Coordinates of C-alpha atoms in Angstrom, one line a residue:
Chain A
M1254 CA 103.3 150.3 67.9
N1255 CA 106.4 151.6 69.6
Q1256 CA 105.5 154.9 71.4
W1257 CA 108.6 156.7 70.2
N1258 CA 107.7 156.0 66.6
N1259 CA 104.2 157.0 67.3
F1260 CA 105.5 160.4 68.6
S1261 CA 108.2 161.1 66.0
K1262 CA 106.3 160.2 62.9
G1263 CA 104.6 163.7 62.8
F1264 CA 107.9 165.5 62.3
I1265 CA 109.2 164.0 59.0
K1266 CA 107.5 160.8 57.8
E1267 CA 103.9 162.0 58.3
N1268 CA 104.4 165.7 58.7
P1269 CA 100.9 167.1 58.2
V1270 CA 102.0 170.1 56.2
F1271 CA 105.0 168.9 54.1
V1272 CA 103.9 165.4 53.4
L1273 CA 100.1 165.0 54.0
L1274 CA 99.3 168.6 52.8
L1275 CA 96.7 169.1 55.5
G1276 CA 95.8 172.3 57.3
M1277 CA 97.1 174.6 54.5
C1278 CA 94.9 177.6 55.4
P1279 CA 96.6 178.4 58.8
T1280 CA 99.9 177.3 57.4
L1281 CA 99.8 180.0 54.8
G1282 CA 97.8 182.5 56.7
V1283 CA 99.6 183.0 59.9
T1284 CA 103.3 182.4 59.0
S1285 CA 104.3 186.0 58.3
S1286 CA 106.6 185.7 61.4
A1287 CA 108.1 182.8 63.3
I1288 CA 106.4 183.8 66.5
N1289 CA 102.9 183.8 64.9
G1290 CA 103.7 180.4 63.5
L1291 CA 104.7 179.1 66.9
G1292 CA 101.6 180.5 68.6
M1293 CA 99.3 178.9 66.0
G1294 CA 101.2 175.6 66.2
L1295 CA 101.0 175.4 69.9
A1296 CA 97.3 176.3 70.0
T1297 CA 96.6 173.6 67.4
T1298 CA 98.7 171.1 69.4
F1299 CA 96.7 171.7 72.5
V1300 CA 93.4 171.2 70.7
L1301 CA 94.8 168.1 69.0
V1302 CA 96.0 166.5 72.2
M1303 CA 92.8 167.3 74.2
S1304 CA 90.4 166.2 71.5
N1305 CA 92.4 163.0 70.9
I1306 CA 92.2 162.2 74.6
V1307 CA 88.4 162.9 74.8
V1308 CA 87.6 161.1 71.6
S1309 CA 89.5 158.0 72.7
L1310 CA 87.7 158.1 76.0
V1311 CA 84.2 158.3 74.5
K1312 CA 84.8 156.2 71.4
N1313 CA 82.8 153.2 72.7
I1314 CA 79.8 155.3 73.8
I1315 CA 79.2 157.3 70.6
P1316 CA 77.1 155.5 68.0
D1317 CA 78.9 155.1 64.7
K1318 CA 76.3 157.2 62.7
V1319 CA 76.8 160.4 64.7
R1320 CA 80.5 160.1 65.3
I1321 CA 81.6 162.9 63.0
P1322 CA 79.2 165.6 64.4
S1323 CA 80.2 164.4 68.0
F1324 CA 83.9 164.8 67.1
I1325 CA 83.2 168.3 65.8
V1326 CA 81.5 169.3 69.0
I1327 CA 84.4 168.0 71.1
I1328 CA 86.9 169.9 68.9
A1329 CA 84.8 173.1 68.9
S1330 CA 84.7 173.0 72.7
F1331 CA 88.5 172.9 73.0
V1332 CA 88.9 175.6 70.4
T1333 CA 86.6 177.8 72.4
V1334 CA 88.8 177.1 75.5
V1335 CA 91.9 178.1 73.5
Q1336 CA 90.1 181.2 72.2
L1337 CA 89.1 182.5 75.6
V1338 CA 92.5 181.7 77.2
M1339 CA 94.4 183.5 74.5
Q1340 CA 92.1 186.5 74.5
A1341 CA 92.8 186.8 78.3
Y1342 CA 96.5 186.2 78.5
V1343 CA 98.1 186.9 75.0
P1344 CA 95.7 189.5 73.4
D1345 CA 98.4 190.7 71.0
L1346 CA 99.0 187.3 69.6
Y1347 CA 95.3 186.6 69.5
K1348 CA 94.8 189.7 67.5
S1349 CA 97.5 188.9 64.9
L1350 CA 96.2 185.3 64.5
G1351 CA 92.7 186.7 64.2
L1352 CA 90.2 184.6 62.3
F1353 CA 92.5 181.5 62.2
I1354 CA 91.9 180.6 65.9
P1355 CA 88.2 179.9 65.6
L1356 CA 89.0 178.2 62.3
I1357 CA 91.1 175.5 64.1
V1358 CA 87.7 173.8 64.2
V1359 CA 87.7 173.1 60.5
N1360 CA 91.4 172.3 60.4
C1361 CA 91.5 168.9 58.6
I1362 CA 94.4 167.7 60.8
V1363 CA 92.4 167.7 64.0
L1364 CA 89.3 165.9 62.7
G1365 CA 91.6 163.6 60.6
R1366 CA 93.5 162.4 63.7
A1367 CA 90.3 162.0 65.7
E1368 CA 88.7 159.9 63.0
A1369 CA 91.8 158.0 61.8
F1370 CA 93.7 157.4 65.1
A1371 CA 91.9 158.4 68.4
S1372 CA 88.7 156.6 67.5
K1373 CA 90.6 153.3 67.2
N1374 CA 93.4 153.5 69.8
N1375 CA 93.7 153.8 73.6
L1376 CA 94.1 157.0 75.6
F1377 CA 97.8 157.0 76.0
S1378 CA 98.8 156.4 72.4
S1379 CA 96.1 158.8 71.2
A1380 CA 97.6 161.6 73.4
I1381 CA 101.1 160.8 72.2
D1382 CA 99.8 160.8 68.6
G1383 CA 98.2 164.2 69.1
L1384 CA 101.3 165.6 70.6
G1385 CA 103.6 164.3 67.9
I1386 CA 101.4 165.5 65.0
G1387 CA 100.8 168.8 66.7
L1388 CA 104.5 169.5 67.3
G1389 CA 105.2 168.4 63.7
F1390 CA 102.7 170.9 62.6
S1391 CA 104.2 173.6 64.8
F1392 CA 107.7 172.7 63.4
A1393 CA 106.5 173.3 59.9
L1394 CA 104.8 176.6 60.8
V1395 CA 107.9 177.9 62.6
L1396 CA 110.2 176.9 59.7
L1397 CA 107.9 178.6 57.2
G1398 CA 107.4 181.6 59.4
A1399 CA 111.2 181.9 60.1
I1400 CA 112.1 181.8 56.4
R1401 CA 109.4 184.4 55.5
E1402 CA 110.3 186.7 58.4
F1403 CA 114.0 186.4 57.5
L1404 CA 113.6 187.2 53.8
G1405 CA 110.7 189.6 54.2
S1406 CA 111.6 191.8 57.1
G1407 CA 115.2 190.9 57.9
K1408 CA 114.3 189.6 61.4
L1409 CA 114.2 186.3 63.2
F1410 CA 111.9 185.9 66.2
N1411 CA 111.7 189.7 66.2
M1412 CA 115.4 190.2 66.4
T1413 CA 116.9 192.2 63.6
I1414 CA 119.4 190.2 61.5
Y1415 CA 120.1 192.6 58.7
P1416 CA 119.0 196.2 57.8
E1417 CA 115.6 196.8 56.5
N1418 CA 116.9 198.4 53.3
Y1419 CA 117.8 195.0 51.9
V1420 CA 114.6 193.1 52.6
T1421 CA 112.2 191.6 49.9
L1422 CA 108.9 192.7 51.2
L1423 CA 107.1 190.3 49.0
F1424 CA 107.9 187.4 51.3
V1425 CA 105.7 188.6 54.2
L1426 CA 102.9 189.4 51.8
A1427 CA 100.4 186.8 50.5
P1428 CA 102.3 185.7 47.4
G1429 CA 105.4 185.0 49.4
A1430 CA 103.5 182.4 51.5
F1431 CA 102.6 180.3 48.5
I1432 CA 106.0 180.6 46.9
V1433 CA 108.1 179.7 50.0
L1434 CA 105.8 176.7 50.8
G1435 CA 106.0 175.6 47.2
Y1436 CA 109.8 175.5 47.2
L1437 CA 110.0 173.9 50.6
I1438 CA 107.8 171.0 49.5
A1439 CA 109.8 170.7 46.3
L1440 CA 113.0 170.5 48.3
I1441 CA 111.5 167.8 50.5
N1442 CA 110.3 165.8 47.5
Q1443 CA 113.8 166.1 46.0
I1444 CA 115.5 164.9 49.2
K1445 CA 113.1 161.9 49.4
K1446 CA 113.9 161.0 45.7
I1447 CA 117.6 161.1 46.3
R1448 CA 117.5 159.0 49.4
R1449 CA 115.4 156.3 47.7
Chain B
M1259 CA 78.2 203.0 47.3
N1260 CA 78.7 201.1 50.4
Y1261 CA 77.6 197.8 48.7
F1262 CA 79.9 198.6 45.8
I1263 CA 82.9 198.8 48.2
I1264 CA 81.9 195.5 49.8
I1265 CA 81.6 193.8 46.4
I1266 CA 84.9 195.1 44.9
G1267 CA 86.7 194.6 48.3
A1268 CA 85.6 191.0 48.7
I1269 CA 86.1 189.8 45.1
L1270 CA 89.3 191.6 44.0
V1271 CA 91.1 193.4 46.8
N1272 CA 90.8 191.0 49.7
N1273 CA 90.2 187.9 47.6
I1274 CA 89.2 185.2 50.1
V1275 CA 91.6 182.5 48.7
L1276 CA 94.6 184.4 47.4
M1277 CA 94.8 187.2 50.0
Q1278 CA 93.1 185.8 53.1
F1279 CA 94.2 182.1 52.7
L1280 CA 90.8 180.6 53.4
G1281 CA 89.6 177.5 51.5
I1282 CA 93.1 176.5 50.3
C1283 CA 92.3 172.8 50.6
P1284 CA 89.5 172.8 47.9
F1285 CA 91.6 175.4 46.0
L1286 CA 94.4 172.9 45.6
G1287 CA 92.3 169.8 45.7
V1288 CA 89.6 170.2 43.1
S1289 CA 91.4 172.6 40.7
K1290 CA 92.8 170.0 38.4
R1291 CA 89.9 170.2 35.9
L1292 CA 87.8 173.1 35.0
S1293 CA 84.5 171.2 35.2
T1294 CA 85.0 170.0 38.8
A1295 CA 86.2 173.4 39.8
M1296 CA 82.9 174.9 38.5
G1297 CA 80.9 172.3 40.5
M1298 CA 82.8 173.1 43.7
A1299 CA 82.4 176.9 43.2
G1300 CA 78.6 176.5 42.7
A1301 CA 78.2 174.3 45.8
V1302 CA 80.3 176.7 47.9
A1303 CA 78.3 179.8 46.7
F1304 CA 75.0 178.1 47.5
V1305 CA 76.0 177.0 51.1
M1306 CA 77.9 180.2 51.9
V1307 CA 74.9 182.5 51.3
L1308 CA 72.5 180.2 53.2
A1309 CA 75.0 179.7 56.1
T1310 CA 75.7 183.4 56.4
I1311 CA 72.0 184.2 56.7
V1312 CA 71.2 181.5 59.2
T1313 CA 74.3 182.1 61.4
Y1314 CA 73.6 185.9 61.3
L1315 CA 70.0 185.3 62.6
I1316 CA 71.3 182.9 65.3
Q1317 CA 73.9 185.4 66.4
K1318 CA 71.4 188.2 66.7
T1319 CA 68.4 186.4 68.1
I1320 CA 69.9 183.8 70.4
L1321 CA 73.6 184.4 71.2
D1322 CA 73.5 188.2 71.5
A1323 CA 70.1 188.3 73.2
F1324 CA 71.1 185.9 75.9
G1325 CA 74.8 186.9 76.3
L1326 CA 76.1 183.6 74.9
G1327 CA 78.8 185.1 72.6
Y1328 CA 81.4 182.6 73.8
L1329 CA 79.4 179.8 72.2
Q1330 CA 79.8 181.3 68.8
T1331 CA 82.3 178.8 67.4
I1332 CA 80.4 175.8 68.6
A1333 CA 77.0 177.1 67.5
F1334 CA 78.2 178.1 64.0
I1335 CA 80.0 174.9 63.2
L1336 CA 77.0 172.9 64.2
V1337 CA 74.6 175.0 62.2
I1338 CA 76.9 174.7 59.1
A1339 CA 77.2 171.0 59.5
S1340 CA 73.5 170.4 59.8
L1341 CA 72.8 172.9 57.0
V1342 CA 75.0 171.0 54.6
Q1343 CA 73.2 167.8 55.5
L1344 CA 69.8 169.5 55.0
V1345 CA 70.8 171.0 51.7
E1346 CA 72.0 167.6 50.6
I1347 CA 68.7 165.9 51.5
I1348 CA 66.6 168.6 49.9
L1349 CA 68.6 168.7 46.7
K1350 CA 68.3 164.9 46.4
K1351 CA 64.5 165.2 46.5
V1352 CA 63.9 168.4 44.7
S1353 CA 66.5 168.6 42.0
P1354 CA 68.3 165.3 41.2
A1355 CA 70.1 167.0 38.3
L1356 CA 71.6 169.7 40.5
Y1357 CA 72.4 167.0 43.1
Q1358 CA 74.3 165.0 40.5
A1359 CA 76.4 168.1 39.7
L1360 CA 77.1 169.3 43.3
G1361 CA 76.5 166.1 45.3
I1362 CA 80.1 164.9 45.8
F1363 CA 81.2 168.3 46.9
L1364 CA 78.6 168.9 49.6
P1365 CA 80.1 166.7 52.3
L1366 CA 83.5 168.4 51.8
I1367 CA 82.0 171.8 52.4
T1368 CA 81.5 171.3 56.1
T1369 CA 85.3 171.4 56.7
N1370 CA 85.8 174.2 54.1
C1371 CA 87.0 177.1 56.2
T1372 CA 85.5 179.7 53.8
I1373 CA 82.0 179.1 55.0
L1374 CA 82.8 179.4 58.8
G1375 CA 85.2 182.2 58.0
V1376 CA 82.7 184.3 56.1
A1377 CA 80.0 183.7 58.8
I1378 CA 82.4 184.9 61.5
L1379 CA 83.7 187.8 59.4
T1380 CA 80.1 189.0 58.8
I1381 CA 79.6 189.3 62.6
Q1382 CA 83.1 190.8 63.2
K1383 CA 82.6 193.5 60.6
E1384 CA 79.2 194.4 62.1
F1385 CA 77.3 194.2 58.8
N1386 CA 73.5 194.2 58.8
L1387 CA 71.7 191.3 57.2
M1388 CA 71.6 192.8 53.7
E1389 CA 75.3 193.8 53.8
G1390 CA 76.1 190.3 55.1
V1391 CA 74.3 188.6 52.2
V1392 CA 76.1 190.9 49.7
F1393 CA 79.4 190.1 51.4
A1394 CA 78.7 186.4 51.2
I1395 CA 77.7 186.5 47.6
S1396 CA 80.8 188.6 46.7
N1397 CA 83.1 186.2 48.6
A1398 CA 81.5 183.2 46.8
I1399 CA 82.2 185.0 43.5
G1400 CA 85.8 185.7 44.6
F1401 CA 86.3 182.1 45.6
G1402 CA 84.8 180.9 42.2
L1403 CA 86.9 183.4 40.3
A1404 CA 90.2 182.3 41.9
L1405 CA 89.3 178.6 41.6
L1406 CA 88.3 178.9 37.9
I1407 CA 91.4 181.0 36.9
F1408 CA 93.6 178.5 38.8
A1409 CA 91.9 175.4 37.2
G1410 CA 92.4 176.9 33.8
I1411 CA 96.1 177.4 34.5
R1412 CA 96.6 174.0 35.9
E1413 CA 95.0 172.3 32.9
H1414 CA 97.8 173.9 30.8
L1415 CA 100.4 173.0 33.4
E1416 CA 99.6 169.3 32.9
L1417 CA 101.1 169.5 29.4
Q1418 CA 104.3 171.3 30.4
N1419 CA 107.6 169.7 31.1
I1420 CA 108.2 170.5 34.8
P1421 CA 111.4 169.6 36.6
G1422 CA 111.2 166.5 38.9
G1423 CA 110.9 167.9 42.4
L1424 CA 108.5 170.7 41.5
K1425 CA 105.9 168.3 39.9
G1426 CA 102.4 168.3 41.5
T1427 CA 101.7 170.5 44.6
P1428 CA 104.9 172.6 44.6
I1429 CA 104.4 174.0 41.1
A1430 CA 100.7 174.5 41.9
L1431 CA 101.6 176.6 45.0
I1432 CA 104.2 178.7 43.1
T1433 CA 101.6 179.3 40.4
A1434 CA 99.1 180.4 43.1
G1435 CA 101.8 182.7 44.4
I1436 CA 102.2 184.4 41.1
L1437 CA 98.4 184.6 40.8
A1438 CA 98.3 186.2 44.2
M1439 CA 100.9 188.7 43.0
A1440 CA 98.6 189.6 40.1
F1441 CA 95.7 190.2 42.5
M1442 CA 97.9 192.5 44.6
G1443 CA 97.6 194.9 41.7
F1444 CA 94.0 195.5 42.8
S1445 CA 95.1 196.6 46.3
G1446 CA 94.8 200.4 45.6
L1447 CA 91.2 200.0 44.3
V1448 CA 89.2 200.6 47.4

């Protein structure tokens, strides 16, 4: 497969959030602001790329029967690395993402790519695949975070856009996450239908 | 009184699905029919309580005792994965009927973030073992409650005339949003 297609499929065609509907928990949980979305997206991207690389390196050594537990251990190790690094260098972001950092382990996207792609392809395309899907995930999180932040607190990346008196607080609270994501997916479905 | 606050807090105020966004995948995935939703809720409750007890004991007796706190994520996910396997094998032998009902949901539970989430939260909130068990049971009830209400609504949604682009997941998400709004009404309770 062409490497550019391999990289770019994660943004629109196989976007993990909008099209495949994977990794919904962090998508809804951390996107109360665009910065949080970006942090979560990049942390997941790192885990995706590294676990894809390692899985594609060891794919011939691991017996088929224990492959899923082995993948989980590989993923969990990189999640621990991310956890410790974030705790040391960006403690504020770590605190606001909270529980969702250790929960990258059970993010279906990461295990899904290890199983569906990295265990069948070579190192280079696995790394590119991880990067593409990871950035596609980050893109979705930033988009959702920016919309919620804009509507819910009148800011964008922490810069005030309009005064706080006019905000609809609902959008940074729990229900807003479900509703904004619902309408975004509806919009994407509608666009796909028109283009067909 | 303390237990009462944990129970009400976990079921209604900080509902694990609608307020904390854990376990969204099964929430959207198996909520199309009431009967499958019940099976899933049962399986999650079973594994969640077991996993919380086992991970709590491992944290206190091994990780804390030897200063291995940084291995928490790896240790917990391995314990949960093997626990799910074990439960599956035991259920198959001991109670084939229960296995029939819960069987297909068990493999899915390993990657259900509610289990790992509740195990980590129990440690983070510094509960003792008894409080941890109560916390796990309440979260399991909260998960079941949200799932069953949502499945009931979705069965009705099937019969409605929904505009093209909103069909399927989008309308489900928006419905969940309105349900979350209803649960926000409980926020002053504790």
